[in-house]
Coordinates of C-alpha atoms in Angstrom, one line a residue:
M1 CA -13.4 -5.5 -3.9
I2 CA -10.8 -7.6 -2.1
L3 CA -11.5 -11.2 -1.2
L4 CA -9.3 -13.7 0.4
E5 CA -10.1 -17.3 1.1
N6 CA -8.0 -19.8 2.9
L7 CA -4.8 -17.9 2.0
V8 CA -1.8 -20.0 2.7
K9 CA 1.7 -18.7 2.1
T10 CA 4.7 -21.0 3.2
F11 CA 8.5 -20.2 3.2
R12 CA 10.4 -23.5 3.7
R13 CA 7.9 -25.4 5.7
V14 CA 7.0 -22.1 7.8
R15 CA 3.7 -20.7 7.5
A16 CA 3.7 -16.7 7.1
L17 CA -0.2 -16.8 6.3
D18 CA -2.4 -19.5 7.9
G19 CA -5.7 -19.7 6.3
I20 CA -6.3 -15.8 6.1
A21 CA -10.2 -15.4 5.1
L22 CA -11.1 -11.8 4.6
S23 CA -13.8 -9.7 2.5
I24 CA -13.1 -6.1 2.1
E25 CA -15.9 -4.0 0.4
P26 CA -15.7 -1.3 -2.0
G27 CA -15.1 2.1 -0.2
E28 CA -14.0 0.4 3.1
R29 CA -10.9 1.9 4.8
V30 CA -8.7 -0.8 6.6
A31 CA -5.9 -0.5 8.8
L32 CA -3.7 -3.5 8.8
I33 CA -1.6 -3.8 12.1
G34 CA 0.5 -6.3 13.8
S35 CA 3.9 -6.6 15.1
N36 CA 6.9 -7.3 12.7
G37 CA 6.8 -10.6 11.5
A38 CA 2.8 -11.0 11.6
G39 CA 2.4 -11.4 8.1
K40 CA 1.1 -8.1 6.8
T41 CA 3.6 -7.5 4.1
T42 CA 3.5 -11.2 3.1
L43 CA -0.3 -10.6 2.8
I44 CA 0.3 -7.4 0.6
R45 CA 2.5 -9.0 -1.7
C46 CA 0.1 -11.9 -2.3
L47 CA -2.4 -9.2 -3.3
L48 CA -0.2 -7.8 -5.7
G49 CA 0.8 -11.3 -7.3
E50 CA 4.5 -11.1 -6.5
Y51 CA 4.0 -14.4 -4.3
A52 CA 2.6 -17.9 -5.5
Y53 CA 0.2 -19.1 -2.8
D54 CA -2.5 -21.3 -1.8
G55 CA -6.2 -20.4 -1.6
V56 CA -8.0 -17.6 -3.4
V57 CA -7.2 -14.0 -3.9
R58 CA -9.2 -11.5 -6.0
I59 CA -9.1 -7.7 -6.7
D60 CA -12.3 -6.5 -8.1
G61 CA -12.7 -10.2 -9.3
F62 CA -9.2 -10.5 -11.0
D63 CA -7.0 -13.1 -9.8
P64 CA -3.6 -11.1 -9.2
R65 CA -1.4 -14.1 -10.6
R66 CA -3.3 -15.3 -13.4
Q67 CA -4.6 -11.9 -14.3
R68 CA -1.7 -9.4 -13.0
A69 CA -2.3 -6.6 -15.5
A70 CA -6.0 -6.5 -14.9
A71 CA -5.6 -6.8 -11.0
L72 CA -2.7 -4.3 -11.0
G73 CA -4.4 -1.8 -13.2
K74 CA -7.1 -1.5 -10.2
I75 CA -4.6 -0.7 -7.7
G76 CA -2.5 2.2 -6.4
F77 CA 0.4 0.8 -4.2
V78 CA 2.9 2.5 -1.9
P79 CA 5.6 0.0 -0.8
Q80 CA 7.5 -0.2 2.5
L81 CA 10.8 -0.3 1.0
P82 CA 11.5 1.9 -2.0
P83 CA 12.9 -0.4 -5.2
P84 CA 16.3 0.5 -6.2
L85 CA 15.7 2.1 -9.5
K86 CA 18.4 4.0 -11.4
M87 CA 15.8 5.6 -13.6
P88 CA 15.6 9.5 -13.3
V89 CA 12.9 11.0 -11.5
G90 CA 11.2 12.9 -14.4
Q91 CA 11.2 9.5 -16.6
L92 CA 10.0 7.3 -13.8
V93 CA 7.2 9.8 -13.5
A94 CA 6.4 9.8 -17.5
F95 CA 6.7 6.1 -17.4
S96 CA 4.4 5.4 -14.4
A97 CA 2.0 8.0 -15.8
A98 CA 1.9 6.3 -19.2
L99 CA 1.4 3.1 -17.5
C100 CA -2.0 4.1 -15.6
G101 CA -3.1 6.4 -18.2
T102 CA -2.6 9.6 -16.4
A103 CA -1.2 13.1 -16.7
P104 CA 2.5 13.3 -15.6
Q105 CA 1.2 16.6 -14.1
R106 CA -1.0 15.1 -11.6
I107 CA 1.8 12.9 -10.1
A108 CA 4.2 16.4 -10.1
S109 CA 1.4 18.0 -8.3
V110 CA 1.0 15.6 -5.5
A111 CA 4.6 15.3 -5.1
N112 CA 4.9 19.1 -4.7
R113 CA 2.0 19.2 -2.3
L114 CA 4.1 16.6 -0.2
G115 CA 6.9 19.3 0.0
L116 CA 9.2 17.3 -3.1
D117 CA 10.4 20.0 -5.6
M118 CA 10.1 17.9 -8.8
E119 CA 11.9 20.6 -11.0
A120 CA 14.9 20.2 -8.5
V121 CA 15.0 16.4 -8.5
R122 CA 13.7 15.8 -12.3
E123 CA 17.3 14.9 -13.6
R124 CA 18.2 12.9 -10.5
Q125 CA 18.2 8.9 -10.3
F126 CA 15.5 7.8 -8.1
M127 CA 18.0 6.0 -6.1
R128 CA 20.0 8.8 -5.3
L129 CA 17.1 10.5 -3.5
S130 CA 16.8 10.5 0.2
G131 CA 14.5 8.2 1.9
G132 CA 11.6 10.9 2.5
M133 CA 12.0 12.1 -1.1
K134 CA 11.4 8.7 -2.4
Q135 CA 8.4 7.8 -0.1
K136 CA 7.0 11.2 -1.5
L137 CA 7.4 10.3 -5.0
L138 CA 5.9 6.8 -4.7
I139 CA 2.8 8.3 -2.8
A140 CA 2.5 10.9 -5.6
I141 CA 2.6 7.9 -8.2
A142 CA -0.1 6.1 -6.2
L143 CA -2.1 9.1 -5.5
G144 CA -1.8 10.8 -9.1
R145 CA -3.9 8.2 -10.7
D146 CA -7.6 7.2 -10.7
T147 CA -7.7 3.8 -8.9
R148 CA -10.6 1.9 -7.0
V149 CA -8.1 0.3 -4.6
L150 CA -4.9 2.0 -2.8
I151 CA -2.8 -0.7 -0.8
M152 CA -0.2 0.8 1.2
D153 CA 2.7 -0.8 3.4
E154 CA 3.8 1.7 6.1
P155 CA 3.4 4.5 3.6
A156 CA 4.2 7.4 6.0
A157 CA 7.4 5.8 7.7
N158 CA 10.0 8.1 5.9
L159 CA 7.9 11.2 5.7
D160 CA 8.5 14.4 7.7
P161 CA 5.8 15.4 10.0
E162 CA 4.3 18.1 7.6
A163 CA 4.3 15.8 4.7
R164 CA 2.8 13.2 7.0
K165 CA 0.0 15.5 7.8
I166 CA -0.5 16.7 4.1
F167 CA -0.4 12.7 3.0
F168 CA -3.5 11.8 5.6
D169 CA -5.3 14.9 4.5
L170 CA -4.8 13.7 0.8
L171 CA -6.2 10.2 1.8
A172 CA -9.3 11.7 3.8
Q173 CA -10.0 13.5 0.4
R174 CA -10.0 10.6 -1.9
S175 CA -13.6 9.5 -3.1
N176 CA -15.6 7.4 -0.9
E177 CA -15.6 4.9 -3.5
T178 CA -12.0 4.2 -3.1
T179 CA -11.0 1.0 -1.0
M180 CA -7.9 1.5 1.0
L181 CA -5.8 -1.2 3.1
I182 CA -3.1 0.6 4.9
S183 CA -0.6 -1.4 6.8
C184 CA 0.8 0.5 9.8
H185 CA 2.1 0.4 13.2
R186 CA 0.7 3.6 14.5
L187 CA -3.1 2.9 15.0
A188 CA -3.7 6.2 16.3
E189 CA -2.5 8.0 13.4
V190 CA -4.9 6.3 11.2
S191 CA -7.8 5.8 13.4
A192 CA -9.8 8.9 12.0
L193 CA -9.2 7.8 8.8
V194 CA -10.4 4.2 8.8
G195 CA -13.5 2.5 9.8
R196 CA -12.1 -0.9 10.4
V197 CA -9.0 -2.7 11.8
I198 CA -7.6 -6.0 10.9
E199 CA -4.8 -7.2 13.2
M200 CA -2.7 -10.1 12.6
D201 CA -0.6 -12.2 14.6
M202 CA 1.7 -15.1 13.5
G203 CA 0.3 -15.1 9.8
R204 CA -3.7 -15.3 11.2
V205 CA -6.5 -12.6 11.8
A206 CA -6.3 -12.1 15.7
L207 CA -8.8 -9.1 15.6
D208 CA -11.2 -7.6 13.0
G209 CA -13.3 -4.6 14.2
K210 CA -13.8 -1.0 14.4
P211 CA -10.8 1.2 15.4
A212 CA -12.1 2.1 18.9
E213 CA -12.0 -1.6 19.6
K214 CA -9.5 -2.9 21.8
V215 CA -5.9 -4.0 20.1
S216 CA -2.7 -5.6 21.3
P217 CA -0.2 -2.9 23.0
D218 CA 2.5 -3.9 20.2
A219 CA 0.1 -2.4 17.4
Y220 CA 0.6 1.2 18.6

């Protein structure tokens, strides 16, 4: 489902990703951990086709740079930092639903479950929402559609404890055929959900194994 071969990304002669080779099979649930600057977000942006890179990246066989629309059509994505969108919430939901061929009500339903009152914020600009509200809406957009791959970069960072629990319950309820890649700092939070942990350090894979295996203290 996700294939990386000798993935290299350089910023001004500094290698942010240094020869990453990974294969994530359909239905695998993977935690991507590591300290700040380890390369997690850079790897995710390469998967989304946002960065040019050297090497091979495939999402269900599609190249996210050359076949971006086809690749992104397979992905539900939750970013670490919300985009500065001026679009009203209702318009954003309608646009996102049309883009991925789902019903706006599905997105609104997930948002309401997370504790975001959609009727109260429908006319508000996305960028005027609080950090937690933005995150709930972005999660709802990602989970409110049928995708084969979920890629999430620190998705629970701005959630209150109740919404955090509901979010992970929603992930646990997803089809076993859904492939998940979750970048996080709190391994304990996702250890019951994932079956594999990939730890990155200085742009390389430092560990690839089961959640119970030892990882560095910085990952917690």
